[in-house]
Amino acid sequence: MTSLEERQMLRDTVAALIDKHASPGAVREAMESARGYDESLWTMLCEQVGVAALVVPEELGGADGELADAAAVLEELGRALVPTPLLGTTLAELALLAVSKDGGSLTPTPSSSSPPARPSVRWCSTATM
């Protein structure tokens, strides 16, 4: 369980990164980029704050936080209109975690010094096309 004080520290950290790296001009430029967000800011948010793993259990390499933690970060990003893949990432993680509770399995990703992978979710059906 995240305390209110810890959640406020999370908010303040994200707000400071936004203030430093997401000026209105930078936000407009990021929105117009091929990805639709600033990859360097997203990397900072992931590596320095751990936003991409807030709702992931610690045993799977996550922060073991709560949905409210992700919501706090999303509020700060929304306040400055900063586009990031955080909402989609969090929703995908929650879906995968729900599936794993229903008999599926998730395994931790081994850490390495190589560049981080860009995870994706693919729906697989047993039906043939």
mmCIF file of C-alpha atoms in Angstrom:
data_model
loop_
_atom_site.group_PDB
_atom_site.id
_atom_site.type_symbol
_atom_site.label_atom_id
_atom_site.label_comp_id
_atom_site.label_asym_id
_atom_site.label_seq_id
_atom_site.Cartn_x
_atom_site.Cartn_y
_atom_site.Cartn_z
ATOM 1 C CA MET A 1 0.000 0.000 0.000
ATOM 2 C CA THR A 2 1.366 3.365 -1.010
ATOM 3 C CA SER A 3 1.110 6.082 1.607
ATOM 4 C CA LEU A 4 -0.259 9.504 0.734
ATOM 5 C CA GLU A 5 3.186 10.947 1.420
ATOM 6 C CA GLU A 6 4.831 8.522 -1.030
ATOM 7 C CA ARG A 7 2.199 9.251 -3.654
ATOM 8 C CA GLN A 8 2.794 12.994 -3.241
ATOM 9 C CA MET A 9 6.538 12.418 -3.682
ATOM 10 C CA LEU A 10 5.747 10.505 -6.884
ATOM 11 C CA ARG A 11 3.606 13.414 -8.117
ATOM 12 C CA ASP A 12 6.316 15.934 -7.262
ATOM 13 C CA THR A 13 9.003 13.900 -9.029
ATOM 14 C CA VAL A 14 6.915 13.572 -12.192
ATOM 15 C CA ALA A 15 5.974 17.263 -12.073
ATOM 16 C CA ALA A 16 9.653 18.225 -11.778
ATOM 17 C CA LEU A 17 10.578 16.106 -14.807
ATOM 18 C CA ILE A 18 7.718 17.643 -16.758
ATOM 19 C CA ASP A 19 8.741 21.171 -15.788
ATOM 20 C CA LYS A 20 12.307 20.486 -16.881
ATOM 21 C CA HIS A 21 11.697 18.502 -20.075
ATOM 22 C CA ALA A 22 8.182 19.205 -21.370
ATOM 23 C CA SER A 23 7.777 22.841 -22.276
ATOM 24 C CA PRO A 24 4.672 23.663 -24.347
ATOM 25 C CA GLY A 25 6.852 23.743 -27.467
ATOM 26 C CA ALA A 26 8.374 20.359 -26.643
ATOM 27 C CA VAL A 27 4.898 18.914 -26.060
ATOM 28 C CA ARG A 28 3.692 20.176 -29.457
ATOM 29 C CA GLU A 29 6.785 18.758 -31.130
ATOM 30 C CA ALA A 30 6.275 15.397 -29.396
ATOM 31 C CA MET A 31 2.623 15.232 -30.471
ATOM 32 C CA GLU A 32 3.644 15.825 -34.076
ATOM 33 C CA SER A 33 6.414 13.207 -33.996
ATOM 34 C CA ALA A 34 6.083 9.776 -35.599
ATOM 35 C CA ARG A 35 5.408 8.100 -32.239
ATOM 36 C CA GLY A 36 3.219 10.880 -30.883
ATOM 37 C CA TYR A 37 5.247 11.293 -27.705
ATOM 38 C CA ASP A 38 8.758 12.278 -26.611
ATOM 39 C CA GLU A 39 10.752 9.039 -26.406
ATOM 40 C CA SER A 40 13.503 10.572 -24.276
ATOM 41 C CA LEU A 41 10.994 11.882 -21.710
ATOM 42 C CA TRP A 42 9.205 8.519 -21.681
ATOM 43 C CA THR A 43 12.557 6.779 -21.099
ATOM 44 C CA MET A 44 13.334 9.148 -18.204
ATOM 45 C CA LEU A 45 9.910 8.562 -16.669
ATOM 46 C CA CYS A 46 10.420 4.802 -16.942
ATOM 47 C CA GLU A 47 14.033 4.610 -15.816
ATOM 48 C CA GLN A 48 14.109 7.309 -13.148
ATOM 49 C CA VAL A 49 10.579 7.034 -11.774
ATOM 50 C CA GLY A 50 9.460 3.582 -12.872
ATOM 51 C CA VAL A 51 6.107 4.738 -14.213
ATOM 52 C CA ALA A 52 5.767 1.880 -16.709
ATOM 53 C CA ALA A 53 5.814 -0.680 -13.893
ATOM 54 C CA LEU A 54 3.784 1.057 -11.196
ATOM 55 C CA VAL A 55 0.999 -1.539 -11.090
ATOM 56 C CA VAL A 56 3.227 -4.563 -11.708
ATOM 57 C CA PRO A 57 3.900 -6.777 -8.668
ATOM 58 C CA GLU A 58 7.398 -6.653 -7.227
ATOM 59 C CA GLU A 59 7.989 -10.364 -7.915
ATOM 60 C CA LEU A 60 7.573 -9.582 -11.629
ATOM 61 C CA GLY A 61 10.018 -6.688 -11.500
ATOM 62 C CA GLY A 62 7.492 -3.932 -10.909
ATOM 63 C CA ALA A 63 6.991 -1.248 -8.295
ATOM 64 C CA ASP A 64 4.137 -3.105 -6.580
ATOM 65 C CA GLY A 65 2.121 0.107 -6.511
ATOM 66 C CA GLU A 66 -1.573 0.747 -6.801
ATOM 67 C CA LEU A 67 -3.767 1.997 -9.596
ATOM 68 C CA ALA A 68 -3.983 5.265 -7.648
ATOM 69 C CA ASP A 69 -0.225 5.694 -8.160
ATOM 70 C CA ALA A 70 -0.628 5.420 -11.926
ATOM 71 C CA ALA A 71 -3.595 7.809 -11.717
ATOM 72 C CA ALA A 72 -1.460 10.353 -9.847
ATOM 73 C CA VAL A 73 1.179 10.219 -12.589
ATOM 74 C CA LEU A 74 -1.472 10.444 -15.310
ATOM 75 C CA GLU A 75 -2.934 13.522 -13.615
ATOM 76 C CA GLU A 76 0.453 15.243 -13.682
ATOM 77 C CA LEU A 77 0.996 14.299 -17.316
ATOM 78 C CA GLY A 78 -2.507 15.489 -18.181
ATOM 79 C CA ARG A 79 -2.025 18.772 -16.360
ATOM 80 C CA ALA A 80 0.762 19.646 -18.817
ATOM 81 C CA LEU A 81 -0.885 17.812 -21.762
ATOM 82 C CA VAL A 82 2.184 15.572 -22.053
ATOM 83 C CA PRO A 83 1.517 12.666 -24.428
ATOM 84 C CA THR A 84 2.924 9.322 -23.255
ATOM 85 C CA PRO A 85 1.970 5.656 -23.656
ATOM 86 C CA LEU A 86 1.400 5.345 -19.886
ATOM 87 C CA LEU A 87 -2.364 4.826 -19.966
ATOM 88 C CA GLY A 88 -2.156 2.090 -22.603
ATOM 89 C CA THR A 89 0.798 0.498 -20.846
ATOM 90 C CA THR A 90 -1.011 0.445 -17.508
ATOM 91 C CA LEU A 91 -4.226 -0.946 -19.004
ATOM 92 C CA ALA A 92 -2.286 -3.674 -20.828
ATOM 93 C CA GLU A 93 -0.455 -4.594 -17.631
ATOM 94 C CA LEU A 94 -3.705 -4.786 -15.676
ATOM 95 C CA ALA A 95 -5.242 -6.995 -18.381
ATOM 96 C CA LEU A 96 -2.238 -9.321 -18.391
ATOM 97 C CA LEU A 97 -2.219 -9.492 -14.597
ATOM 98 C CA ALA A 98 -5.934 -10.342 -14.604
ATOM 99 C CA VAL A 99 -5.340 -13.135 -17.126
ATOM 100 C CA SER A 100 -2.503 -14.524 -15.034
ATOM 101 C CA LYS A 101 -4.827 -14.708 -12.011
ATOM 102 C CA ASP A 102 -7.230 -16.812 -14.081
ATOM 103 C CA GLY A 103 -4.704 -19.562 -14.763
ATOM 104 C CA GLY A 104 -2.326 -17.911 -17.191
ATOM 105 C CA SER A 105 1.262 -17.232 -16.302
ATOM 106 C CA LEU A 106 3.540 -14.262 -16.454
ATOM 107 C CA THR A 107 7.285 -14.485 -16.097
ATOM 108 C CA PRO A 108 9.635 -11.688 -15.159
ATOM 109 C CA THR A 109 11.731 -10.199 -17.911
ATOM 110 C CA PRO A 110 15.414 -10.691 -17.151
ATOM 111 C CA SER A 111 17.282 -7.453 -16.710
ATOM 112 C CA SER A 112 20.142 -6.719 -19.056
ATOM 113 C CA SER A 113 22.297 -3.847 -20.105
ATOM 114 C CA SER A 114 20.844 -3.885 -23.611
ATOM 115 C CA PRO A 115 18.323 -1.233 -24.694
ATOM 116 C CA PRO A 116 14.862 -1.806 -23.228
ATOM 117 C CA ALA A 117 12.428 -3.793 -25.334
ATOM 118 C CA ARG A 118 9.186 -2.262 -26.514
ATOM 119 C CA PRO A 119 6.625 -4.668 -25.124
ATOM 120 C CA SER A 120 3.428 -5.265 -27.004
ATOM 121 C CA VAL A 121 0.259 -7.219 -26.513
ATOM 122 C CA ARG A 122 -1.031 -9.553 -29.187
ATOM 123 C CA TRP A 123 -4.378 -11.289 -29.108
ATOM 124 C CA CYS A 124 -4.110 -14.874 -30.291
ATOM 125 C CA SER A 125 -7.145 -16.864 -31.242
ATOM 126 C CA THR A 126 -7.286 -20.616 -31.741
ATOM 127 C CA ALA A 127 -9.696 -20.099 -34.641
ATOM 128 C CA THR A 128 -8.208 -20.203 -38.109
ATOM 129 C CA MET A 129 -8.829 -17.497 -40.623
#
